[in-house]
mmCIF file of C-alpha atoms and ligand atoms in Angstrom:
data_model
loop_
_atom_site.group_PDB
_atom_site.id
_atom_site.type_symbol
_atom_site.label_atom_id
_atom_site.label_comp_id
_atom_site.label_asym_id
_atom_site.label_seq_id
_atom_site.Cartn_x
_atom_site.Cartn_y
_atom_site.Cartn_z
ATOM 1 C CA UNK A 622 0.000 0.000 0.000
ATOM 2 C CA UNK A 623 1.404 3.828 -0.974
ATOM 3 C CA UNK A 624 0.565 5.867 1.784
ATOM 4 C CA UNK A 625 0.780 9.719 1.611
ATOM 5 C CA UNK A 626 1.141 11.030 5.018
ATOM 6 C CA UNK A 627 1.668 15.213 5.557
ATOM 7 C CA UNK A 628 4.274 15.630 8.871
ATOM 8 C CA UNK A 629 4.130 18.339 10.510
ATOM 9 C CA UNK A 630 6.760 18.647 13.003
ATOM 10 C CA UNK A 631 5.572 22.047 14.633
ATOM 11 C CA UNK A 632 7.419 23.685 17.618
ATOM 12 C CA UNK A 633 9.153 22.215 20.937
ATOM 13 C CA UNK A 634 9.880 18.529 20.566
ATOM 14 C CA UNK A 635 7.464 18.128 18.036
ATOM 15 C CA UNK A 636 10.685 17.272 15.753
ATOM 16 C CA UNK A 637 12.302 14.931 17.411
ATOM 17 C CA UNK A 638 9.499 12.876 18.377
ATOM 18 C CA UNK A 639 7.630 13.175 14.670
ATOM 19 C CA UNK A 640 11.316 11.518 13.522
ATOM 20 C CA UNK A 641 10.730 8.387 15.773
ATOM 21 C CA UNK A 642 7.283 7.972 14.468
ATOM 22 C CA UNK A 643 8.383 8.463 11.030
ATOM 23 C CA UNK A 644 11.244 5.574 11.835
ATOM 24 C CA UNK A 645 8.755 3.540 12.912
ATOM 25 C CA UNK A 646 6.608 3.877 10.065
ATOM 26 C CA UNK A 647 9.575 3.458 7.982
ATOM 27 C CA UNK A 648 9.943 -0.256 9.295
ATOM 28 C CA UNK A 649 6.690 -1.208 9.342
ATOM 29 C CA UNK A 650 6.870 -0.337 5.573
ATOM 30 C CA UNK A 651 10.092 -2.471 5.177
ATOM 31 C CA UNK A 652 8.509 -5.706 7.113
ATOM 32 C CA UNK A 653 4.995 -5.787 5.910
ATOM 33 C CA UNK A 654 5.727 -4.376 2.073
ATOM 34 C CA UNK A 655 4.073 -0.712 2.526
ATOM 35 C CA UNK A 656 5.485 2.587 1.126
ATOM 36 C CA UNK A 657 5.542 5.693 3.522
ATOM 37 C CA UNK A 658 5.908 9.304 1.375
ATOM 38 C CA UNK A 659 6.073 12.298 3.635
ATOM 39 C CA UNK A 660 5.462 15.723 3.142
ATOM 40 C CA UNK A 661 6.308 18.376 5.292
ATOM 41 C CA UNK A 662 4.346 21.672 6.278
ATOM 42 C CA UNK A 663 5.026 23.819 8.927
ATOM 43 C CA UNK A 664 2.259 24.992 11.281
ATOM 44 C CA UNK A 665 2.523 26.904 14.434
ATOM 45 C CA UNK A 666 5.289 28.934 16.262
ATOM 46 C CA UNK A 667 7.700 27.634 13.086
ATOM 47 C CA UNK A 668 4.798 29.219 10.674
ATOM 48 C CA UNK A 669 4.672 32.552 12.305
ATOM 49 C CA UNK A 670 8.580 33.064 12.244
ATOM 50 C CA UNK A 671 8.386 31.759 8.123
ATOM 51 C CA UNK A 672 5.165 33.758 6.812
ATOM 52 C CA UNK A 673 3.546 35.388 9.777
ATOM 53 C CA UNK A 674 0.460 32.979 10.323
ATOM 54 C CA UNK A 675 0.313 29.875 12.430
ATOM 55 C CA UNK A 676 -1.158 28.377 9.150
ATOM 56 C CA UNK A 677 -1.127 29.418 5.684
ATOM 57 C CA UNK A 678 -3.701 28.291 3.236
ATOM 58 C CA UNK A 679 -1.306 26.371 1.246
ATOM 59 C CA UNK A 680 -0.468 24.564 4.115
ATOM 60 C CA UNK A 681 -4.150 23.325 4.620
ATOM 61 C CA UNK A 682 -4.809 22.668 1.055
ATOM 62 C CA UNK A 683 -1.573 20.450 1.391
ATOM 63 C CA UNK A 684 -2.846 18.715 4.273
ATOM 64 C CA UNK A 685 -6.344 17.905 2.627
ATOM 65 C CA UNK A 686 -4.680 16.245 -0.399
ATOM 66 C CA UNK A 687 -3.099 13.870 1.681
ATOM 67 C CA UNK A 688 -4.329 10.642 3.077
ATOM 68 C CA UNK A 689 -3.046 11.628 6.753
ATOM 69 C CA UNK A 690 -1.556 13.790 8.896
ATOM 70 C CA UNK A 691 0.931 13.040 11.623
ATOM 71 C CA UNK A 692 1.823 15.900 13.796
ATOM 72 C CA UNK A 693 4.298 16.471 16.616
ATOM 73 C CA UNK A 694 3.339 19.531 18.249
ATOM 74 C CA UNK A 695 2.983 23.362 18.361
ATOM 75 C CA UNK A 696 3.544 26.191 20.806
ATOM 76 C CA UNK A 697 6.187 28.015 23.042
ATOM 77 C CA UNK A 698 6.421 29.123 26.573
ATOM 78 C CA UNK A 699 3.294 31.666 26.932
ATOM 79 C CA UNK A 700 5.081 33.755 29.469
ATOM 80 C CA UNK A 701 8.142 34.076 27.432
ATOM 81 C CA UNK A 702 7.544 34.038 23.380
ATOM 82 C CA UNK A 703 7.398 36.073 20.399
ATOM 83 C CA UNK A 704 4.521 34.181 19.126
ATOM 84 C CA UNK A 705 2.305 35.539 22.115
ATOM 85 C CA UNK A 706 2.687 39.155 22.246
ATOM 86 C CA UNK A 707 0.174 38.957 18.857
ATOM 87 C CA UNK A 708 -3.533 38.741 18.422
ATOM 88 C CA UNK A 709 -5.092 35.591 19.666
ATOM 89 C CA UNK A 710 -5.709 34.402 16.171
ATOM 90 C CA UNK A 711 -2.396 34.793 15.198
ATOM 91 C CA UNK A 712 -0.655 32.891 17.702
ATOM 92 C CA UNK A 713 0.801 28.603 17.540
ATOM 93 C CA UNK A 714 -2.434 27.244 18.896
ATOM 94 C CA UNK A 715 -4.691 28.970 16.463
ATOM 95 C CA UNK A 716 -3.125 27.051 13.559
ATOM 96 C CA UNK A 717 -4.027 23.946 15.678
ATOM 97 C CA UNK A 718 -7.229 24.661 15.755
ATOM 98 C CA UNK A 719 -7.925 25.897 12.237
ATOM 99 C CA UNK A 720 -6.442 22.735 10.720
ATOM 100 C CA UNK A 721 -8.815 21.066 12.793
ATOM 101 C CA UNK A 722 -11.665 23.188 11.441
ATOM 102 C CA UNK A 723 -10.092 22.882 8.178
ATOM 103 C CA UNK A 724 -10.410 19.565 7.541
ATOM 104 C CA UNK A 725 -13.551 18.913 10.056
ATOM 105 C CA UNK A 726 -12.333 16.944 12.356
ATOM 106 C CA UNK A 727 -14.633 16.681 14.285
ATOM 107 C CA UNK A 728 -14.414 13.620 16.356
ATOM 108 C CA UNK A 729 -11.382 13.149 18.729
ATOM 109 C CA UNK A 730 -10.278 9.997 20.239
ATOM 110 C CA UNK A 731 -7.885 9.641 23.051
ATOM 111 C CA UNK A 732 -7.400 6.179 24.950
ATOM 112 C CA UNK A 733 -6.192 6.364 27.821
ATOM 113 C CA UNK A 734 -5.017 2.959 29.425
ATOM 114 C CA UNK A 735 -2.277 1.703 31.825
ATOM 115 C CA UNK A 736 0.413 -0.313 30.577
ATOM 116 C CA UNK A 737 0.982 -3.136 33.431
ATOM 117 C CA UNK A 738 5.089 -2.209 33.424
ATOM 118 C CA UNK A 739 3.585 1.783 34.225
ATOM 119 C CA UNK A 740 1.748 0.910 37.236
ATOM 120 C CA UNK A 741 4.295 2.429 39.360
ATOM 121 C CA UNK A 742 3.976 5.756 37.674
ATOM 122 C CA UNK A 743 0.291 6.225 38.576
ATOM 123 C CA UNK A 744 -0.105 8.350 41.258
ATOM 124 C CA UNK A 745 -3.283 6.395 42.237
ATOM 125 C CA UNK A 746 -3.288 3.902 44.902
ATOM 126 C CA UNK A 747 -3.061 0.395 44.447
ATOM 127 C CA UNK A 748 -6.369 -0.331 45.452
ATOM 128 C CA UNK A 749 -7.862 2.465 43.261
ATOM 129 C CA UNK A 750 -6.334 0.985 40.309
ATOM 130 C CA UNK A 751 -7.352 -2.766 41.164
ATOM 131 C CA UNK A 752 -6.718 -4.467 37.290
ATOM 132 C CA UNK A 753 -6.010 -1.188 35.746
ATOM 133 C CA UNK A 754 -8.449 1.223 33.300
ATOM 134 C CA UNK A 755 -8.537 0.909 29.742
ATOM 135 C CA UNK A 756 -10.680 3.784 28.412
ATOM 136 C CA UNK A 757 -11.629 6.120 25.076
ATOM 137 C CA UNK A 758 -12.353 9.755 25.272
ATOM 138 C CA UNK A 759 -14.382 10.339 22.603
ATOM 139 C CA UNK A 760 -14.053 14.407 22.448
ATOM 140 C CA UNK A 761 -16.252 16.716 20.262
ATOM 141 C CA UNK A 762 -13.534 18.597 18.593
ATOM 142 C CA UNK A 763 -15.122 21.343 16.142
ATOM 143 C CA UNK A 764 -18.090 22.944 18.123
ATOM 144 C CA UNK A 765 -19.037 24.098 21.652
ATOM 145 C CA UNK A 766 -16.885 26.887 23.123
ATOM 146 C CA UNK A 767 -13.860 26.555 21.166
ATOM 147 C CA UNK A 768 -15.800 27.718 18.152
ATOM 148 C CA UNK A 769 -18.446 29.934 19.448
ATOM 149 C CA UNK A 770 -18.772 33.737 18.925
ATOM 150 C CA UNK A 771 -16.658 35.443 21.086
ATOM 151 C CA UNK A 772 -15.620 39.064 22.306
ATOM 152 C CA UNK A 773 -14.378 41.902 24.933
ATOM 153 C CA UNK A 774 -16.463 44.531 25.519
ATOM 154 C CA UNK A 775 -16.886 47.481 27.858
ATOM 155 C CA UNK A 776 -20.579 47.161 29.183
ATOM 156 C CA UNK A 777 -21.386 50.084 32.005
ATOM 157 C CA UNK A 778 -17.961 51.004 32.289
ATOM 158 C CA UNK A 779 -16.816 46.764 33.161
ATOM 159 C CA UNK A 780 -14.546 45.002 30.858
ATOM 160 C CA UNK A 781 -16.905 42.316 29.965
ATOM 161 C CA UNK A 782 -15.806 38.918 27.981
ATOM 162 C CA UNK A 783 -18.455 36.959 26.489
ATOM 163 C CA UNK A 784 -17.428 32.950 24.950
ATOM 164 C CA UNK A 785 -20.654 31.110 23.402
ATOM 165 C CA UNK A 786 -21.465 27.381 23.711
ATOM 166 C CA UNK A 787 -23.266 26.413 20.611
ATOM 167 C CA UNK A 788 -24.142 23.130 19.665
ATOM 168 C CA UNK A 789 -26.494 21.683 16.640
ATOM 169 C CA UNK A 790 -28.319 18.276 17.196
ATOM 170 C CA UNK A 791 -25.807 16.972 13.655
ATOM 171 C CA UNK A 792 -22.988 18.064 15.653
ATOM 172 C CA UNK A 793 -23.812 16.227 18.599
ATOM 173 C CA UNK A 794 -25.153 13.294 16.606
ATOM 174 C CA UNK A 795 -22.487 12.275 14.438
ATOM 175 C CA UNK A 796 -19.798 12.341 17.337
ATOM 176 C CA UNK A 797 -22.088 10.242 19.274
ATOM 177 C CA UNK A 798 -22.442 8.108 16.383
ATOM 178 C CA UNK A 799 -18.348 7.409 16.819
ATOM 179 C CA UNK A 800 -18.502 6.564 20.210
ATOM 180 C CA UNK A 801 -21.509 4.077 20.033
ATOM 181 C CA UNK A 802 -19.491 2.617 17.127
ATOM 182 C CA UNK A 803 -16.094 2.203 18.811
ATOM 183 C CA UNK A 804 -17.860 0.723 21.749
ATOM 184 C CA UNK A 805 -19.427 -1.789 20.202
ATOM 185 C CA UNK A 806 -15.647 -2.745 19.106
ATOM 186 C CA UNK A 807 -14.649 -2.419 22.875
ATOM 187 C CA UNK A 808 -16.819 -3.088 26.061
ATOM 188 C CA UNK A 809 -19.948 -2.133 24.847
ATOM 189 C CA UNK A 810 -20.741 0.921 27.265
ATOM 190 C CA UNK A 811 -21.057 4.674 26.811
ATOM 191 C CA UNK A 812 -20.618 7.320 29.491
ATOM 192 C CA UNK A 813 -21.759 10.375 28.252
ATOM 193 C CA UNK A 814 -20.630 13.432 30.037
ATOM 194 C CA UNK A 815 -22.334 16.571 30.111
ATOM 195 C CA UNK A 816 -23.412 19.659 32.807
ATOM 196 C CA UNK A 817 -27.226 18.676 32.009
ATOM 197 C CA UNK A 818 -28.448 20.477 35.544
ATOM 198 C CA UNK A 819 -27.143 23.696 34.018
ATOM 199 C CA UNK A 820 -26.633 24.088 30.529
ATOM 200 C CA UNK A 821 -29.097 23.760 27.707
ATOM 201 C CA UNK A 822 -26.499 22.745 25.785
ATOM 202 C CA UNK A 823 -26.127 19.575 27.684
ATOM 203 C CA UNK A 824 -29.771 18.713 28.006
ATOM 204 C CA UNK A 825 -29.679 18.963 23.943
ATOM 205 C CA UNK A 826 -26.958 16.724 24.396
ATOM 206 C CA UNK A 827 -28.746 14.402 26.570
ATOM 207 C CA UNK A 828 -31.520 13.860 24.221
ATOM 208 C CA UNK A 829 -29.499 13.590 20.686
ATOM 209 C CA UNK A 830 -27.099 10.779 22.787
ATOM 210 C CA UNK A 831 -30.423 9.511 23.569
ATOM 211 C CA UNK A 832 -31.496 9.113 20.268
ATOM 212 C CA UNK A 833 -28.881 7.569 19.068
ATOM 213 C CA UNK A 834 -28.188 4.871 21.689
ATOM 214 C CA UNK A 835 -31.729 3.753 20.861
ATOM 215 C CA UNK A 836 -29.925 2.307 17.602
ATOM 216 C CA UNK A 837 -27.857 0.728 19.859
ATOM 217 C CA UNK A 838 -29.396 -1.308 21.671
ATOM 218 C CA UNK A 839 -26.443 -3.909 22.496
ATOM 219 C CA UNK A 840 -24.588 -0.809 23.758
ATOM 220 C CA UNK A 841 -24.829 0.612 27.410
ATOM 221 C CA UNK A 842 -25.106 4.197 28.094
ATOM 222 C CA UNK A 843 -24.891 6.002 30.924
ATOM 223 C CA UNK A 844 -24.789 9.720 31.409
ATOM 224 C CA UNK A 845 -22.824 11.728 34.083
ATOM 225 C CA UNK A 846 -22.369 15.223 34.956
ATOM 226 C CA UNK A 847 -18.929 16.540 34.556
ATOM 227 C CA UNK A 848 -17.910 17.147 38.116
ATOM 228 C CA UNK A 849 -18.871 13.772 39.235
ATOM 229 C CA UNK A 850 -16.688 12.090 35.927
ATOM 230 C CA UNK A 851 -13.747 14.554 37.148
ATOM 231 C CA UNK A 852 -14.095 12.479 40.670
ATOM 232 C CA UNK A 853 -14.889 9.022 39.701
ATOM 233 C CA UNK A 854 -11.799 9.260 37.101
ATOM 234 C CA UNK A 855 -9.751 9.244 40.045
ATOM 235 C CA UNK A 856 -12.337 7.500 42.347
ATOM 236 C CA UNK A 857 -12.939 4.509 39.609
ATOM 237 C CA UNK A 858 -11.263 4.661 36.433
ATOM 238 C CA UNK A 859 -11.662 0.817 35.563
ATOM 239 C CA UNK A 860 -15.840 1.510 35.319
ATOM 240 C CA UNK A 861 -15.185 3.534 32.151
ATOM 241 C CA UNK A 862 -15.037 2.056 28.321
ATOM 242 C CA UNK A 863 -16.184 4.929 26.215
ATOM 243 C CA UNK A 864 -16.423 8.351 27.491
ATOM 244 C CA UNK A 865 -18.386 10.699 25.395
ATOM 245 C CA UNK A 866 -18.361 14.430 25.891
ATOM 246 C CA UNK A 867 -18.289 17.582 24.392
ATOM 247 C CA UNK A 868 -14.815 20.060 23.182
ATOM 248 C CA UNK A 869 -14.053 21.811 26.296
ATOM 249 C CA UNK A 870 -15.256 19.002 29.008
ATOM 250 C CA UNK A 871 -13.145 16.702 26.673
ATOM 251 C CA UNK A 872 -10.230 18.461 26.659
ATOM 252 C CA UNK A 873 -10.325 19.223 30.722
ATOM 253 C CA UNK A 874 -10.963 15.243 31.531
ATOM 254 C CA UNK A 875 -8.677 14.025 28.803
ATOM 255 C CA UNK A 876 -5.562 15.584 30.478
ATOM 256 C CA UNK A 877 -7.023 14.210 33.823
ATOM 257 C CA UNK A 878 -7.064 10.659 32.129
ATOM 258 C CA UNK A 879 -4.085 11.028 31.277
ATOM 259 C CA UNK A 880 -1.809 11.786 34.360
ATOM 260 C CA UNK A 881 -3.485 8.708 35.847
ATOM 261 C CA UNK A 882 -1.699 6.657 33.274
ATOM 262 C CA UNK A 883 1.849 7.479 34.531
ATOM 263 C CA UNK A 884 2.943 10.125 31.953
ATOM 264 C CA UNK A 885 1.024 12.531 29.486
ATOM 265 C CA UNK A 886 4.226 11.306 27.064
ATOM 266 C CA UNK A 887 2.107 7.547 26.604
ATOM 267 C CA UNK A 888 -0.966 9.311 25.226
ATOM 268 C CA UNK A 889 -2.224 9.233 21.463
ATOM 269 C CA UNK A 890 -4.779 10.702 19.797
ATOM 270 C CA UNK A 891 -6.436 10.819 16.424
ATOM 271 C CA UNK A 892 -8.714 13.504 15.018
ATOM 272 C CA UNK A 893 -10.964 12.309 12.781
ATOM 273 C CA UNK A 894 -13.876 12.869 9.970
ATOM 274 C CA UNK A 895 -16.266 11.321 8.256
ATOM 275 C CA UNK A 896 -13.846 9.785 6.055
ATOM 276 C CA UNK A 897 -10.841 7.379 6.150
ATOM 277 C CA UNK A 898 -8.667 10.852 6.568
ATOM 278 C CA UNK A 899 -6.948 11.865 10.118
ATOM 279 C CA UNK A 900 -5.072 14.110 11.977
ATOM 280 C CA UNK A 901 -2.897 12.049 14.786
ATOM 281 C CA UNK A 902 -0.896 13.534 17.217
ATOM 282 C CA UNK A 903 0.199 12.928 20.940
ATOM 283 C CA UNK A 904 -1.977 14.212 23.712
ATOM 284 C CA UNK A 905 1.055 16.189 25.253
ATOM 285 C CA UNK A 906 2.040 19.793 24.368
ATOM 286 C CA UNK A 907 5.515 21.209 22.546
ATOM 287 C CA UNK A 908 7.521 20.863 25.927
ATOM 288 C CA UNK A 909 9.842 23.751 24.953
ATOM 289 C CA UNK A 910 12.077 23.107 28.426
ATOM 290 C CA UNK A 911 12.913 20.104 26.705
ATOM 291 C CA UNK A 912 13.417 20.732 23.099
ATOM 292 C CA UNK A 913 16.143 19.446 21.335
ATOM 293 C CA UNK A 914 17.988 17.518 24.272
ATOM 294 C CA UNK A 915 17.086 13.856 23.284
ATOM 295 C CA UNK A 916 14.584 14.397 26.684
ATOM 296 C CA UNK A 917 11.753 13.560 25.255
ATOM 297 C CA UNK A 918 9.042 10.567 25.297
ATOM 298 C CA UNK A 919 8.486 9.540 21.957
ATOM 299 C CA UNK A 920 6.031 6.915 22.683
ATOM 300 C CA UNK A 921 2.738 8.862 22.094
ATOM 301 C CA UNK A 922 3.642 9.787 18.642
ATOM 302 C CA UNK A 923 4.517 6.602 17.824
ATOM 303 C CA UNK A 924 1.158 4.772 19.140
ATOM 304 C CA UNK A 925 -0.595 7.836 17.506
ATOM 305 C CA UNK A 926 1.159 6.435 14.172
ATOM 306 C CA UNK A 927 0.013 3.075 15.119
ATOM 307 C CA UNK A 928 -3.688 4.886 15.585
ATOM 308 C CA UNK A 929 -2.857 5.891 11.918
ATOM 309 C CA UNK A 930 -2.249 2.356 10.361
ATOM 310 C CA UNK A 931 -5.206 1.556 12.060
ATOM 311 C CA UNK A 932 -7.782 4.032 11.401
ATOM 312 C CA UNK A 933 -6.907 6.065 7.996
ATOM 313 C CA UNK A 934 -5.315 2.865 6.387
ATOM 314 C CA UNK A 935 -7.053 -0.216 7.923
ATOM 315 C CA UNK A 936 -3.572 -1.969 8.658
ATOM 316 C CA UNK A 937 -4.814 -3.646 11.798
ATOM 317 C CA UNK A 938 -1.825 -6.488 11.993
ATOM 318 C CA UNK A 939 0.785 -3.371 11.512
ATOM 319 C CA UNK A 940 -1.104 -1.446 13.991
ATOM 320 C CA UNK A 941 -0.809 -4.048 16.170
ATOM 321 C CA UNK A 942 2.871 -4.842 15.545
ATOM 322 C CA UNK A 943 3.469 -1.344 16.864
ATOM 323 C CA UNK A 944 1.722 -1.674 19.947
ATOM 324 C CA UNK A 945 3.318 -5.176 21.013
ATOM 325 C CA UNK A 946 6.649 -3.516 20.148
ATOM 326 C CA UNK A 947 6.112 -0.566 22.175
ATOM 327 C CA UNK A 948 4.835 -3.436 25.298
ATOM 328 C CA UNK A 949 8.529 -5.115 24.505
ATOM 329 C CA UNK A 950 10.673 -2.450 25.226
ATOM 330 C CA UNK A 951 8.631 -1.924 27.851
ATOM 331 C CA UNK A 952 8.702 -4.887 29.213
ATOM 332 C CA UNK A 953 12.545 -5.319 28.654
ATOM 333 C CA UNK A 954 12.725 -1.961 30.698
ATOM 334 C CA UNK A 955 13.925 1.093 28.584
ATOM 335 C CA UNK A 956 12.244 3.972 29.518
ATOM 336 C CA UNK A 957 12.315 7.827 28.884
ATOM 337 C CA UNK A 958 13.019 10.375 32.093
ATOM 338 C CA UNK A 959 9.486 10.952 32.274
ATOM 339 C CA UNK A 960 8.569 7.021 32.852
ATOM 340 C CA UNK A 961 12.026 6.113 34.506
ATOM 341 C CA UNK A 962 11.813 4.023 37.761
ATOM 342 C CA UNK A 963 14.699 2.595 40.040
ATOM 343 C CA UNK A 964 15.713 -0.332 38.048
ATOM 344 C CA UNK A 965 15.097 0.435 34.703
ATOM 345 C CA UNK A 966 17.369 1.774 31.923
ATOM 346 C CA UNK A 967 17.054 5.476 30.672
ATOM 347 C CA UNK A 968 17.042 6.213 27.480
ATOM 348 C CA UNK A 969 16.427 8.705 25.197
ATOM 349 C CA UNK A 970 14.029 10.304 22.513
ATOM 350 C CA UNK A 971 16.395 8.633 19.286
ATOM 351 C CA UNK A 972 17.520 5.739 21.478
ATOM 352 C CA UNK A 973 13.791 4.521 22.384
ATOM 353 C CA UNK A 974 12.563 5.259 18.385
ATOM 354 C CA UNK A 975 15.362 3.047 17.325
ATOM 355 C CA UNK A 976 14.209 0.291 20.231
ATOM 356 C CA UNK A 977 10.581 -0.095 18.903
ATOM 357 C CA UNK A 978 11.294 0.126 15.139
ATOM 358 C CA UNK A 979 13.578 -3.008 15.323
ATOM 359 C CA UNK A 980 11.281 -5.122 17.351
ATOM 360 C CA UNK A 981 8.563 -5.029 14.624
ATOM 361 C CA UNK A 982 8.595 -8.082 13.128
HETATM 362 C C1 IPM B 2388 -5.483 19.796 23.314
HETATM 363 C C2 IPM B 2388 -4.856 21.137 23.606
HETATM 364 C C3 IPM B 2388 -5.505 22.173 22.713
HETATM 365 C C4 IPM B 2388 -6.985 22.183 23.034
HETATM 366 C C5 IPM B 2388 -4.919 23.585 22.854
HETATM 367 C C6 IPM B 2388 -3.428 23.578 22.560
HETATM 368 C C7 IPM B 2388 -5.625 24.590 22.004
HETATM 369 O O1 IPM B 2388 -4.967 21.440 24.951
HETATM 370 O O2 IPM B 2388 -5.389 19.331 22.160
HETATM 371 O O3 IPM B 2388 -6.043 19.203 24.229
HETATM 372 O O4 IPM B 2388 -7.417 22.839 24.004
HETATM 373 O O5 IPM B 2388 -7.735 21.521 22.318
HETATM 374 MG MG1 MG B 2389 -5.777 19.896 26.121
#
């Protein structure tokens, strides 16, 4: 199979860690007979410094014409950057979320699950974590807050900032339509989040979720207000499969979900639409502390390529080879600074790339 696949590096360690992911892919092509082709475009903080805009148009049209995109990350230090002393829609993250936009991803998935050699890393206590959690956040990623009006007025003499929460029942619909279908490939239940005993928003919620879990009818759903899913993440991870929710609850509760499974630098994600076509990236941010020193995790980018092979290109046996050979050098006990325990061996960003390409067989 040719596979076209648009990189895009972005700021931070967002280079070094798109390079593993790319050597990965690289191998998987070599053992199972696939071609990789990569083109790069540059979005973010690396976009502003080249043509002034986190994204250009060029660089979108780029990344439609391909059949994925694989991206590291993008932003600087907020306190202390060039790239935030500019409007809001000018700076890194706004190229994030136009290409997101863009291409209409609208559904974002982000498992979250404890590998058995991490259990040491999560800060939960043993008999919180019982057999560990294997989960999906299934995050609304085009609507809701993110996308609503917004503004800063002066009303009767107060500064006055006004962000809208706007959803359509298709909006809510079709992402519920992912979740009930990746359950029904998992553990068959649904817990949709929402703020139902405030919002309107979530009521509508309620009732499209509804509506569609009535076409599911081997599915289980449950609905839960997003302060009580906050607590029983931490309380009870293990009782989740599939967590529904919308943009902004998604985002809050995926980072939670993800310090409970040792380090953010484990997490993948894919952004997806209607189509075959995705967006993958890790769940972690740019990390510019870290940049360049051979510091950082490459695992999530590389699962995130395995979510890839998966997903955009049905390569389910490749997919998996990644995965087992990520467990491997687990298992055998090389891990990054952010996942290193008494014991193990510390490696770094190239080092742990290198480790997992050649143990997939
Ligand atoms: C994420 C990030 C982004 C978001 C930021 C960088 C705009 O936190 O992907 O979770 O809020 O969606
Ligand atoms: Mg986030």
């Amino acid at each position: 199979m040719d596979c076209r696949v648009v990189i895009i590096p972005g700021d931070g360690i967002g280079p070094e860690i798109v390079r593993e992911a790319c050597k990965v892919l690289d191998r998987v092509g070599q053992v199972y007979g696939h071609s990789f082709s990569y083109t790069e475009i540059l979005m973010g903080g690396c976009s502003i410094d080249a043509y002034g805009v986190p994204l250009t148009e060029e660089a979108l049209e780029t990344a439609k014409a391909a059949d994925a995109v694989l991206l590291g990350a993008v932003g600087g230090d907020v306190g202390n950057s060039r790239w935030y002393d500019v409007a809001p829609n000018l700076r890194p993250e706004a190229g994030l979320l136009a290409i997101r936009k863009g291409l209409n991803l609208f559904a974002n998935m982000r498992p979250a699950y404890l590998y058995s050699q991490l259990q040491a890393a999560c800060p939960l206590k043993e008999e919180i974590i019982g057999s560990g959690f294997d989960m999906v956040i299934m995050r609304e990623l085009t609507g809701g807050l993110y996308f609503g009006d917004r503004h800063t007025e002066t009303v009767n003499g107060l500064r006055t900032a006004v962000d809208t929460l706007t959803y359509n029942e298709e909006e809510i619909r079709r992402i519920a339509v992912k979740a009930f279908d990746i359950a029904r490939k998992r553990r068959k239940k649904v817990t949709s989040v929402d703020k139902a005993n405030v919002l309107d928003s979530s009521r509508l919620w309620r009732a499209v979720v509804e509506e569609v879990a009535a076409g599911y009818p081997d599915v289980e759903l449950k609905h839960m207000l997003v302060d009580n899913c906050a607590m029983q993440l931490v309380m009870n991870p293990g009782q989740f499969d599939v967590i529904l929710t919308e943009n902004m609850f998604g985002d809050i509760l995926s980072d939670e979900a993800s310090m409970i499974t040792g380090s953010i630098g484990m997490l993948s994600s894919a952004s997806l639409n209607e189509t075959k076509f995705g967006l993958y990236e890790p769940s972690h941010g740019s990390a510019p502390d870290i940049a360049g020193k051979d510091l950082a995790n490459p695992i999530a980018t590389i699962l995130s390529a395995a979510m890839m092979l998966r997903y955009s290109f049905d390569l389910d046996k490749e997919a998996d080879a990644v995965e087992a050979a990520v467990r491997q050098v687990l298992a055998e006990g090389y891990r990054t600074a952010d996942i290193w325990a008494e014991g193990c061996r510390k490696v770094g960003t190239a080092e742990m790339g290198g480790l997992i390409a050649e143990r997939i067989h």
